[in-house]
Short mmCIF file of C-alpha atoms in Angstrom, two decimals:
data_model
loop_
_atom_site.label_atom_id
_atom_site.label_comp_id
_atom_site.label_asym_id
_atom_site.label_seq_id
_atom_site.Cartn_x
_atom_site.Cartn_y
_atom_site.Cartn_z
CA MET A 1 126.83 96.63 103.33
CA GLN A 2 124.63 94.01 102.35
CA GLY A 3 122.59 92.67 105.16
CA SER A 4 123.25 96.18 107.45
CA ARG A 5 121.30 98.82 108.72
CA PHE A 6 122.49 102.18 109.87
CA ALA A 7 121.40 104.18 112.80
CA PHE A 8 122.26 107.67 113.00
CA GLY A 9 120.45 110.32 115.30
CA PRO A 10 116.73 109.33 115.43
CA PHE A 11 116.70 107.95 112.23
CA VAL A 12 117.55 104.60 110.72
CA LEU A 13 118.54 103.42 107.30
CA ASP A 14 117.81 100.28 105.80
CA PRO A 15 119.20 100.19 101.76
CA ASP A 16 118.61 96.77 101.57
CA ALA A 17 114.94 97.61 101.82
CA GLY A 18 114.52 100.82 101.07
CA THR A 19 113.53 102.24 104.04
CA LEU A 20 114.15 105.18 106.09
CA LEU A 21 112.84 105.58 110.04
CA ARG A 22 112.60 108.85 112.14
CA ASN A 23 111.97 107.51 115.21
CA ASP A 24 110.32 104.23 114.11
CA ASN A 25 108.25 105.54 111.86
CA PRO A 26 108.69 105.18 107.88
CA ILE A 27 109.62 108.54 105.90
CA ALA A 28 109.34 109.24 102.30
CA ILE A 29 112.49 109.26 100.51
CA SER A 30 113.47 108.93 96.82
CA HIS A 31 115.22 106.12 95.04
CA ARG A 32 118.33 108.50 94.17
CA GLY A 33 118.07 110.02 97.57
CA LEU A 34 118.15 106.72 99.11
CA LYS A 35 121.59 105.35 97.20
CA LEU A 36 122.77 109.22 97.88
CA LEU A 37 122.51 108.63 101.83
CA ALA A 38 123.36 104.97 101.65
CA ALA A 39 127.13 105.50 100.09
CA LEU A 40 127.03 108.53 102.62
CA VAL A 41 126.58 107.00 105.83
CA GLY A 42 128.65 103.77 104.51
CA ARG A 43 131.78 106.27 104.85
CA PRO A 44 130.66 108.42 107.30
CA GLY A 45 133.56 111.21 108.26
CA GLU A 46 134.88 110.85 104.25
CA ILE A 47 134.95 112.83 101.56
CA LEU A 48 132.83 111.35 98.64
CA ALA A 49 133.93 112.93 95.06
CA LYS A 50 130.62 114.09 93.13
CA THR A 51 131.63 111.85 90.72
CA GLU A 52 131.62 108.66 93.02
CA LEU A 53 128.28 109.89 94.35
CA MET A 54 127.13 110.19 91.27
CA ASP A 55 128.03 106.98 90.08
CA ALA A 56 126.00 105.72 93.19
CA ALA A 57 122.91 107.22 92.37
CA TRP A 58 123.05 107.22 88.65
CA PRO A 59 124.60 104.37 87.87
CA GLY A 60 126.30 103.53 84.24
CA MET A 61 123.77 107.41 83.28
CA ALA A 62 125.66 110.00 82.52
CA VAL A 63 123.90 113.04 84.21
CA GLU A 64 124.30 116.38 84.91
CA GLU A 65 126.17 117.16 87.89
CA GLY A 66 122.94 120.09 88.80
CA ASN A 67 120.74 116.55 89.65
CA LEU A 68 123.41 115.93 92.20
CA THR A 69 122.97 119.20 94.34
CA VAL A 70 119.52 118.87 93.95
CA GLN A 71 119.14 115.67 95.11
CA ILE A 72 121.59 116.68 98.33
CA ALA A 73 119.57 119.85 98.93
CA GLN A 74 116.32 117.72 99.16
CA LEU A 75 117.82 115.18 101.41
CA ARG A 76 119.37 118.33 103.64
CA LYS A 77 115.24 119.30 103.85
CA LEU A 78 114.17 115.75 104.33
CA LEU A 79 116.88 114.63 107.53
CA GLY A 80 116.78 118.40 109.23
CA PRO A 81 119.43 119.96 111.19
CA SER A 82 122.23 117.64 112.89
CA THR A 83 121.71 116.43 116.96
CA GLY A 84 124.27 119.08 116.94
CA GLY A 85 122.46 121.81 115.36
CA GLY A 86 124.42 121.97 112.00
CA GLU A 87 123.92 119.65 108.71
CA TRP A 88 124.68 115.81 108.45
CA ILE A 89 125.74 116.39 104.57
CA ALA A 90 128.70 119.02 104.51
CA THR A 91 129.84 120.21 101.25
CA VAL A 92 133.38 120.39 100.52
CA PRO A 93 134.21 123.15 97.79
CA ARG A 94 135.17 122.05 94.28
CA VAL A 95 135.81 118.50 95.41
CA GLY A 96 132.61 117.15 96.95
CA TYR A 97 130.40 116.13 99.92
CA ARG A 98 130.97 114.47 103.59
CA PHE A 99 128.67 112.71 105.89
CA THR A 100 129.24 114.41 109.52
CA GLY A 101 126.83 112.17 112.20
CA ALA A 102 127.92 109.56 114.22
CA VAL A 103 126.72 106.19 112.37
CA HIS A 104 126.37 102.98 113.79
CA ARG A 105 125.77 99.82 111.79
CA LEU A 106 123.03 97.25 112.77
CA SER A 107 123.90 93.65 111.28
CA GLY A 108 121.46 90.74 110.79
CA MET A 109 118.49 92.93 112.08
CA LYS A 110 115.53 91.78 109.92
CA ARG A 111 113.81 94.09 108.09
CA LYS A 112 110.39 95.06 107.77
CA THR A 113 107.91 93.30 105.78
CA LEU A 114 104.05 94.00 104.35
CA LEU A 115 101.86 91.09 106.10
CA LEU A 116 100.26 88.88 103.40
CA PRO A 117 96.28 89.25 102.75
CA ASP A 118 93.91 87.51 103.79
CA LYS A 119 93.27 86.02 100.28
CA PRO A 120 96.01 84.58 97.76
CA SER A 121 97.92 87.47 96.75
CA ILE A 122 99.97 87.60 93.58
CA ALA A 123 102.41 90.35 91.55
CA VAL A 124 102.59 89.92 87.67
CA LEU A 125 106.24 90.81 87.08
CA PRO A 126 107.17 92.59 83.90
CA PHE A 127 107.33 90.00 81.09
CA LEU A 128 110.75 89.57 79.06
CA ASN A 129 110.30 90.88 75.53
CA ILE A 130 112.51 88.84 73.70
CA GLY A 131 113.46 89.27 70.30
CA ASN A 132 112.68 92.33 68.96
CA ASP A 133 112.46 96.27 69.38
CA GLN A 134 108.63 95.96 70.38
CA GLU A 135 109.21 96.84 73.80
CA PHE A 136 105.82 97.91 74.81
CA PHE A 137 104.23 94.94 73.56
CA ALA A 138 105.38 92.52 76.79
CA ASP A 139 104.21 95.68 78.95
CA GLY A 140 101.02 95.73 77.62
CA LEU A 141 100.65 91.88 78.25
CA THR A 142 102.04 92.72 81.45
CA GLU A 143 99.13 94.98 82.39
CA ASP A 144 96.56 93.52 80.35
CA LEU A 145 97.36 90.16 82.80
CA ILE A 146 97.39 92.50 86.07
CA THR A 147 93.93 93.82 84.78
CA ASP A 148 92.46 90.14 83.89
CA LEU A 149 93.26 88.73 87.46
CA SER A 150 92.70 91.95 89.28
CA ARG A 151 88.98 91.88 88.64
CA MET A 152 89.17 88.30 90.48
CA PRO A 153 87.15 89.13 93.89
CA GLY A 154 89.05 86.22 95.27
CA LEU A 155 92.68 87.62 94.63
CA PHE A 156 94.83 90.06 95.99
CA VAL A 157 96.62 91.36 92.71
CA ILE A 158 99.75 94.08 93.27
CA ALA A 159 99.13 97.14 90.65
CA ARG A 160 100.89 98.23 87.77
CA ASN A 161 103.42 100.73 89.13
CA SER A 162 104.93 98.67 91.47
CA VAL A 163 105.57 95.74 89.45
CA PHE A 164 107.53 97.94 86.62
CA ALA A 165 109.44 98.93 89.47
CA TYR A 166 111.57 96.07 88.95
CA LYS A 167 111.68 95.75 85.21
CA GLY A 168 115.04 94.94 84.19
CA LYS A 169 116.29 94.46 87.34
CA ALA A 170 117.69 90.82 88.40
CA LEU A 171 114.84 89.58 90.09
CA ASP A 172 115.28 87.65 93.68
CA VAL A 173 112.17 86.16 93.98
CA GLN A 174 111.60 86.23 97.78
CA ARG A 175 112.71 89.61 97.85
CA ILE A 176 110.20 91.24 95.72
CA ALA A 177 107.25 89.05 97.52
CA GLU A 178 107.93 90.93 100.78
CA GLU A 179 108.68 94.29 99.49
CA LEU A 180 105.02 93.54 97.90
CA GLY A 181 103.56 91.78 100.40
CA VAL A 182 102.33 89.01 98.14
CA ARG A 183 102.89 85.08 98.18
CA TYR A 184 102.68 84.00 94.56
CA LEU A 185 104.49 85.40 91.28
CA LEU A 186 104.22 85.53 88.35
CA GLU A 187 107.01 85.79 85.37
CA GLY A 188 107.32 85.68 81.89
CA SER A 189 108.20 86.75 78.46
CA ALA A 190 107.11 87.08 75.06
CA ARG A 191 108.16 87.21 71.65
CA ARG A 192 106.46 89.18 68.95
CA ALA A 193 107.71 88.17 65.16
CA ALA A 194 106.55 87.51 61.85
CA GLY A 195 102.69 87.49 62.49
CA CYS A 196 103.06 84.98 65.67
CA VAL A 197 103.53 84.99 69.28
CA ARG A 198 105.19 82.97 71.80
CA VAL A 199 104.42 83.62 75.72
CA ASN A 200 105.95 81.74 78.47
CA ALA A 201 104.95 81.94 81.80
CA LYS A 202 104.97 80.02 85.15
CA LEU A 203 103.68 80.91 88.62
CA ILE A 204 106.16 80.88 91.65
CA ASP A 205 105.38 79.99 95.37
CA ALA A 206 107.74 82.53 96.97
CA VAL A 207 107.50 81.80 99.74
CA SER A 208 108.54 77.27 99.18
CA GLY A 209 110.41 78.21 96.02
CA ASP A 210 108.34 76.03 93.98
CA HIS A 211 106.97 76.41 90.52
CA LEU A 212 103.20 75.64 90.56
CA TRP A 213 102.63 76.21 87.19
CA ALA A 214 104.61 76.78 83.91
CA GLU A 215 103.93 76.64 79.90
CA ARG A 216 104.60 78.33 76.56
CA PHE A 217 101.64 79.38 74.21
CA ASP A 218 103.12 79.40 70.52
CA ARG A 219 99.89 81.05 68.95
CA SER A 220 99.19 83.57 65.39
CA LEU A 221 99.14 87.45 66.67
CA ASP A 222 95.66 87.71 66.33
CA ASP A 223 95.31 85.11 69.41
CA ILE A 224 97.26 87.51 71.52
CA PHE A 225 94.05 87.95 73.32
CA ALA A 226 93.08 84.62 73.82
CA VAL A 227 96.66 83.66 75.72
CA GLN A 228 96.13 85.99 78.07
CA ASP A 229 92.30 84.48 79.06
CA GLU A 230 94.18 81.17 78.97
CA VAL A 231 97.10 82.23 81.02
CA THR A 232 94.91 83.81 83.84
CA ALA A 233 92.40 80.78 83.77
CA ARG A 234 95.24 78.71 84.80
CA ILE A 235 96.60 81.05 87.53
CA VAL A 236 93.22 81.02 89.25
CA GLU A 237 92.56 77.82 88.92
CA ALA A 238 96.15 77.12 90.63
CA LEU A 239 94.94 79.98 93.52
CA LEU A 240 91.44 79.04 94.18
CA GLY A 241 91.53 75.58 92.80
CA ARG A 242 88.37 76.24 90.12
CA LEU A 243 87.68 78.77 87.31
CA ARG A 244 85.61 81.51 88.20
CA ALA A 245 84.83 84.11 85.32
CA PRO A 246 84.78 87.60 86.07
CA PRO A 247 82.45 89.09 83.29
CA PRO A 248 83.86 89.46 79.67
CA ARG A 249 87.00 92.75 79.00
CA ASN A 250 85.92 94.59 75.60
CA ARG A 251 89.15 93.45 73.76
CA PRO A 252 90.12 95.60 71.26
CA LYS A 253 90.09 94.75 67.34
CA ASN A 254 92.56 95.72 65.51
CA LEU A 255 96.31 94.78 66.90
CA GLU A 256 97.77 98.36 65.74
CA ALA A 257 95.06 100.12 68.08
CA TYR A 258 96.10 97.69 71.15
CA ASP A 259 99.57 98.73 70.42
CA LEU A 260 98.89 102.58 70.71
CA CYS A 261 97.05 102.43 73.53
CA VAL A 262 99.33 100.79 75.41
CA ARG A 263 102.03 103.29 74.22
CA GLY A 264 99.65 106.11 74.64
CA ARG A 265 98.58 104.96 78.84
CA LYS A 266 102.51 105.12 79.82
CA LEU A 267 103.21 108.87 79.11
CA MET A 268 99.94 109.91 81.32
CA ASP A 269 102.19 110.90 84.14
CA ASP A 270 104.96 112.59 81.82
CA ALA A 271 105.17 115.85 80.48
CA PRO A 272 103.00 118.21 78.61
CA GLN A 273 104.96 117.22 75.26
CA ALA A 274 104.44 113.63 76.22
CA ALA A 275 100.96 114.08 76.94
CA GLU A 276 100.64 115.79 73.55
CA GLU A 277 102.13 112.92 72.06
CA ALA A 278 99.95 110.29 74.01
CA HIS A 279 96.76 112.32 72.53
CA LEU A 280 97.99 111.75 69.28
CA MET A 281 98.15 107.87 69.94
CA LEU A 282 95.10 107.33 71.37
CA THR A 283 92.79 109.52 68.98
CA ARG A 284 94.72 107.71 66.11
CA ALA A 285 93.80 104.57 68.48
CA ILE A 286 90.37 105.12 68.53
CA SER A 287 90.32 105.84 64.51
CA LEU A 288 91.49 102.25 63.99
CA ASP A 289 89.29 100.67 66.50
CA PRO A 290 85.88 103.31 66.74
CA ASP A 291 84.68 100.29 69.65
CA TYR A 292 87.72 100.21 71.74
CA ALA A 293 86.61 101.35 75.49
CA GLU A 294 90.29 101.78 76.60
CA ALA A 295 91.56 104.09 74.57
CA TYR A 296 88.54 106.05 74.84
CA ARG A 297 89.21 105.93 78.74
CA TRP A 298 92.62 107.07 78.27
CA LEU A 299 91.93 109.68 76.52
CA ALA A 300 89.61 111.13 79.11
CA VAL A 301 92.35 111.19 81.51
CA ASN A 302 94.67 112.85 78.81
CA HIS A 303 92.40 115.50 78.61
CA TRP A 304 92.23 115.87 82.77
CA MET A 305 96.12 116.26 82.43
CA GLY A 306 95.71 118.98 79.80
CA TRP A 307 93.63 120.51 82.44
CA VAL A 308 96.14 119.87 84.86
CA HIS A 309 99.21 121.22 82.76
CA SER A 310 97.44 124.30 81.90
CA GLY A 311 96.74 125.42 85.48
CA GLY A 312 93.16 124.44 85.32
CA PRO A 313 90.38 122.99 83.79
CA THR A 314 88.61 124.96 80.71
CA GLU A 315 84.80 124.19 80.08
CA SER A 316 85.57 123.06 76.66
CA THR A 317 87.81 120.51 77.86
CA ARG A 318 85.91 119.64 80.84
CA GLY A 319 82.77 118.58 78.69
CA ILE A 320 85.05 116.63 76.24
CA ALA A 321 86.81 114.92 78.79
CA LEU A 322 83.53 113.75 80.39
CA GLN A 323 81.90 112.67 77.11
CA LEU A 324 85.17 110.41 76.70
CA ALA A 325 84.76 108.57 79.86
CA ARG A 326 81.05 108.34 78.90
CA LYS A 327 81.71 106.63 75.87
CA ALA A 328 83.81 104.16 77.65
CA VAL A 329 81.74 103.09 80.04
CA ALA A 330 78.89 102.42 77.26
CA ILE A 331 81.06 100.54 75.26
CA ASP A 332 82.59 98.54 78.41
CA PRO A 333 80.66 98.79 81.22
CA ASN A 334 82.51 96.00 83.09
CA ASP A 335 85.58 97.87 82.98
CA ALA A 336 86.70 99.40 86.65
CA GLY A 337 88.92 101.73 85.30
CA CYS A 338 86.50 103.30 82.72
CA ARG A 339 83.95 103.49 85.80
CA TRP A 340 86.15 105.26 87.72
CA VAL A 341 87.41 107.96 85.51
CA LEU A 342 83.89 108.95 84.57
CA ALA A 343 83.29 109.08 88.53
CA TYR A 344 86.31 111.32 88.77
CA LEU A 345 85.14 113.97 86.50
CA LEU A 346 81.10 113.22 87.56
CA ALA A 347 82.51 115.17 91.24
CA TYR A 348 84.49 117.56 89.33
CA GLU A 349 80.62 118.63 88.05
CA ARG A 350 78.98 118.25 91.11
CA ASN A 351 77.11 115.41 89.91
CA PHE A 352 77.71 113.24 93.41
CA ALA A 353 74.75 111.06 93.34
CA GLU A 354 76.23 109.36 90.26
CA ALA A 355 80.38 109.71 91.13
CA ASP A 356 79.44 108.08 94.51
CA ALA A 357 77.59 105.49 92.14
CA GLN A 358 80.38 105.11 89.74
CA PHE A 359 82.80 104.35 91.92
CA ALA A 360 81.09 102.16 94.17
CA LYS A 361 80.66 99.94 91.13
CA ALA A 362 84.25 100.30 90.10
CA ILE A 363 84.92 98.98 93.21
CA GLU A 364 82.92 96.04 92.66
CA LEU A 365 83.51 95.08 89.32
CA ASP A 366 87.57 95.43 90.52
CA PRO A 367 88.41 95.26 94.25
CA ASN A 368 91.74 95.28 93.32
CA GLU A 369 92.05 98.30 90.87
CA ALA A 370 94.20 100.52 93.49
CA ASP A 371 93.72 104.20 90.68
CA THR A 372 90.27 103.84 92.07
CA PHE A 373 90.70 104.08 96.09
CA ALA A 374 93.29 107.21 95.47
CA ALA A 375 90.82 108.74 93.57
CA LEU A 376 87.91 108.05 95.78
CA SER A 377 90.30 109.30 98.76
CA ASP A 378 90.50 112.81 96.43
CA ILE A 379 87.09 113.22 96.92
CA THR A 380 85.92 111.28 99.18
CA VAL A 381 88.64 114.18 101.63
CA LEU A 382 86.54 117.06 99.61
CA ALA A 383 83.36 116.04 101.10
CA GLY A 384 84.26 116.28 104.73
CA ARG A 385 85.02 112.23 105.48
CA ILE A 386 88.80 112.69 106.34
CA GLU A 387 89.18 109.57 107.82
CA GLU A 388 87.67 107.34 105.46
CA GLY A 389 89.69 109.31 102.79
CA LEU A 390 92.97 108.75 104.37
CA GLU A 391 91.57 104.22 104.99
CA HIS A 392 90.96 105.12 101.22
CA VAL A 393 94.41 106.07 100.06
CA ARG A 394 95.82 103.60 102.48
CA LYS A 395 94.85 100.62 100.74
CA ALA A 396 95.66 102.79 97.32
CA PHE A 397 99.38 102.21 98.71
CA ARG A 398 98.60 98.42 99.87
CA LEU A 399 97.90 97.54 96.18
CA ASN A 400 100.37 99.81 94.79
CA PRO A 401 103.33 100.09 97.09
CA PHE A 402 105.20 101.70 94.30
CA PRO A 403 102.91 104.42 92.86
CA ALA A 404 102.86 107.38 91.10
CA GLY A 405 103.37 110.66 92.26
CA TRP A 406 99.48 112.01 91.78
CA TYR A 407 99.37 108.78 94.89
CA TYR A 408 101.61 111.44 97.39
CA LEU A 409 99.89 114.16 96.68
CA ALA A 410 95.83 112.49 97.70
CA LEU A 411 97.53 111.19 101.03
CA GLY A 412 99.28 114.61 101.53
CA GLN A 413 96.00 116.55 100.73
CA ALA A 414 94.42 113.90 103.29
CA GLN A 415 97.12 114.30 105.67
CA TYR A 416 96.95 117.84 105.55
CA ALA A 417 93.23 117.91 105.89
CA ALA A 418 93.37 115.65 109.05
CA GLY A 419 95.53 118.34 110.57
CA GLN A 420 98.62 116.08 110.65
CA TYR A 421 100.91 118.99 108.99
CA GLU A 422 104.01 117.14 109.96
CA ALA A 423 103.36 113.83 107.84
CA ALA A 424 101.98 115.98 105.16
CA VAL A 425 105.03 117.57 104.99
CA GLU A 426 107.16 114.25 104.56
CA THR A 427 105.01 112.81 102.27
CA LEU A 428 104.71 115.56 99.62
CA ARG A 429 108.56 116.41 99.65
CA HIS A 430 108.96 113.10 98.36
CA ASP A 431 110.96 112.66 95.01
CA GLU A 432 107.71 111.46 92.71
CA THR A 433 105.70 114.50 93.79
CA TYR A 434 107.72 117.30 94.84
CA ARG A 435 107.42 120.44 92.48
CA THR A 436 104.44 119.49 90.86
CA SER A 437 101.05 121.15 91.60
CA SER A 438 101.35 119.58 95.48
CA LEU A 439 103.12 121.97 96.27
CA ARG A 440 100.52 124.26 97.16
CA PHE A 441 99.67 122.10 100.36
CA LEU A 442 103.39 121.52 101.18
CA ALA A 443 103.55 125.36 101.62
CA ALA A 444 99.86 125.08 103.59
CA SER A 445 101.66 122.68 105.68
CA LEU A 446 104.74 124.40 106.57
CA ALA A 447 102.17 127.27 107.12
CA GLN A 448 100.21 125.76 109.50
CA LEU A 449 103.54 124.46 111.46
CA GLY A 450 104.48 128.16 111.74
CA ARG A 451 107.54 127.46 109.44
CA LEU A 452 106.60 130.29 107.22
CA ASP A 453 109.70 131.31 105.77
CA GLU A 454 109.59 127.51 104.11
CA ALA A 455 106.01 128.16 103.45
CA ARG A 456 106.79 131.29 101.40
CA ALA A 457 109.72 129.44 99.56
CA GLU A 458 107.74 126.56 98.50
CA THR A 459 104.59 128.99 97.46
CA ALA A 460 106.82 131.20 95.26
CA LEU A 461 108.44 127.80 93.59
CA PHE A 462 104.72 126.89 92.82
CA LEU A 463 103.19 130.05 91.13
CA VAL A 464 106.63 129.71 88.65
CA ALA A 465 104.48 126.60 86.99
CA ASN A 466 101.33 128.07 87.83
CA PRO A 467 101.48 131.98 87.85
CA ASP A 468 97.62 132.63 87.38
CA PHE A 469 96.75 130.39 90.06
CA SER A 470 94.22 132.13 92.64
CA THR A 471 92.88 130.06 96.08
CA ALA A 472 89.55 131.88 94.99
CA HIS A 473 89.43 129.85 91.62
CA TRP A 474 90.86 127.14 93.12
CA ALA A 475 87.96 126.70 96.12
CA MET A 476 85.20 127.38 93.25
CA THR A 477 86.32 124.43 90.47
CA GLU A 478 87.43 121.73 93.33
CA PRO A 479 84.65 119.30 94.39
CA PHE A 480 84.30 120.63 98.41
CA ARG A 481 81.14 119.33 100.02
CA ASP A 482 82.36 120.23 103.55
CA PRO A 483 82.69 123.74 104.21
CA ALA A 484 85.04 123.59 107.09
CA THR A 485 86.99 121.31 104.87
CA LEU A 486 87.18 123.93 102.24
CA GLU A 487 88.15 126.81 104.83
CA HIS A 488 90.55 124.62 106.48
CA PHE A 489 92.59 124.35 102.97
CA VAL A 490 91.78 128.26 102.31
CA ASP A 491 93.28 129.09 105.76
CA GLY A 492 96.38 126.90 105.14
CA PHE A 493 96.86 128.44 101.30
CA ARG A 494 96.34 132.17 102.95
CA LYS A 495 99.00 131.31 105.57
CA ALA A 496 101.91 130.11 103.48
CA GLY A 497 100.63 133.89 100.76
CA LEU A 498 99.19 131.92 97.76
CA PRO A 499 96.98 134.66 96.06
#
């Protein structure tokens, strides 16, 4: 299958590139769904046993059969009816599934790649953890190097979500660079033991395959942040030809607080139980290091996620989150992450002038912070500047090609606002965001397309997790600045049957 693409009906599947096209337009498909579809179209007409398909989608993992059922159902929704009006994927009772469509194999065709930016572009691959079980330490080092490099205005830097998609995988340097749309890759390893740390790092030109720079650092663990600064300086020197130091970052003074913050920020997008764990970790980090800006920032986000999981913001937690975000910015005014979190919360307080100023400052401090552009897209769309909002979220996806699920929510919301309902449906059925609060926008998009039965089914699913939702409360609490945009969303919600 290596190097092959598969055409069926209006679709072209490229398993190597991880893409599915409909009429030459890319459509969102989950990683598991793509693996299942590749297995099925690779052997059209054959019956594939459930165990075989589960091995294809979840290699080396023990999973329940229900996971396969859910993925097949989502694939059927994504593909729609076949050319003959039936289903592309037929169920063989008690055995497995069979792909029914005619498939043409397209060999030796070059897959599409992202265009390189007009400035040096780099991705920091997840550092390999060596010699102990503190894997989060290597992850934290990776994330901090990304942050340090992204603050350099002369560089284009891929966000952490996207590079961590390659964690634990065999690295094909040229292919990764093509998929991320960068020329340079940094890879390395970290060993932490007995109060010491060893960091190996090398900078690779993926076009030529040359190693531009490589070095090993042996330091006391107390010097880990100095090592980060030195690695960053060497990379900038290699790529830009000179050293240009951005404003200094607020570094933690307590390594246990640093470890807790690294672990806590990884739980931001998980379930409510994980959010509670993150809350405990971040609160402990602040108690150990009361001047650690990033811990305050993530604790503010943690309170915001608590609003999301509880169905909507409450006045007490709104005040706490805003206070924490202001504290983070006061401690480290040069941290773009702290700035955009504050900006986002200010928008929800209808303090639009200060919110806009904080967003602008965040972009000035770090033009590569993808989260800033994704969050700004949300606020901009609700202000009625829809094309501008679409541009912001497109930039977020370019900086973060494999993002967290809330990026798809932001994109789907913007597409709905622009009247791009088909595109919104495809976006909001992406596995990363489907079955979350984004279902309300999916239901509205389907309703605007006249697909009312599907819309009401998605509404019912949304209300299972959000039984107290009302359109009136949502309209009152969301930071709309444009009455026409608000009415457009309310119209879709009503047609979809939302209360």
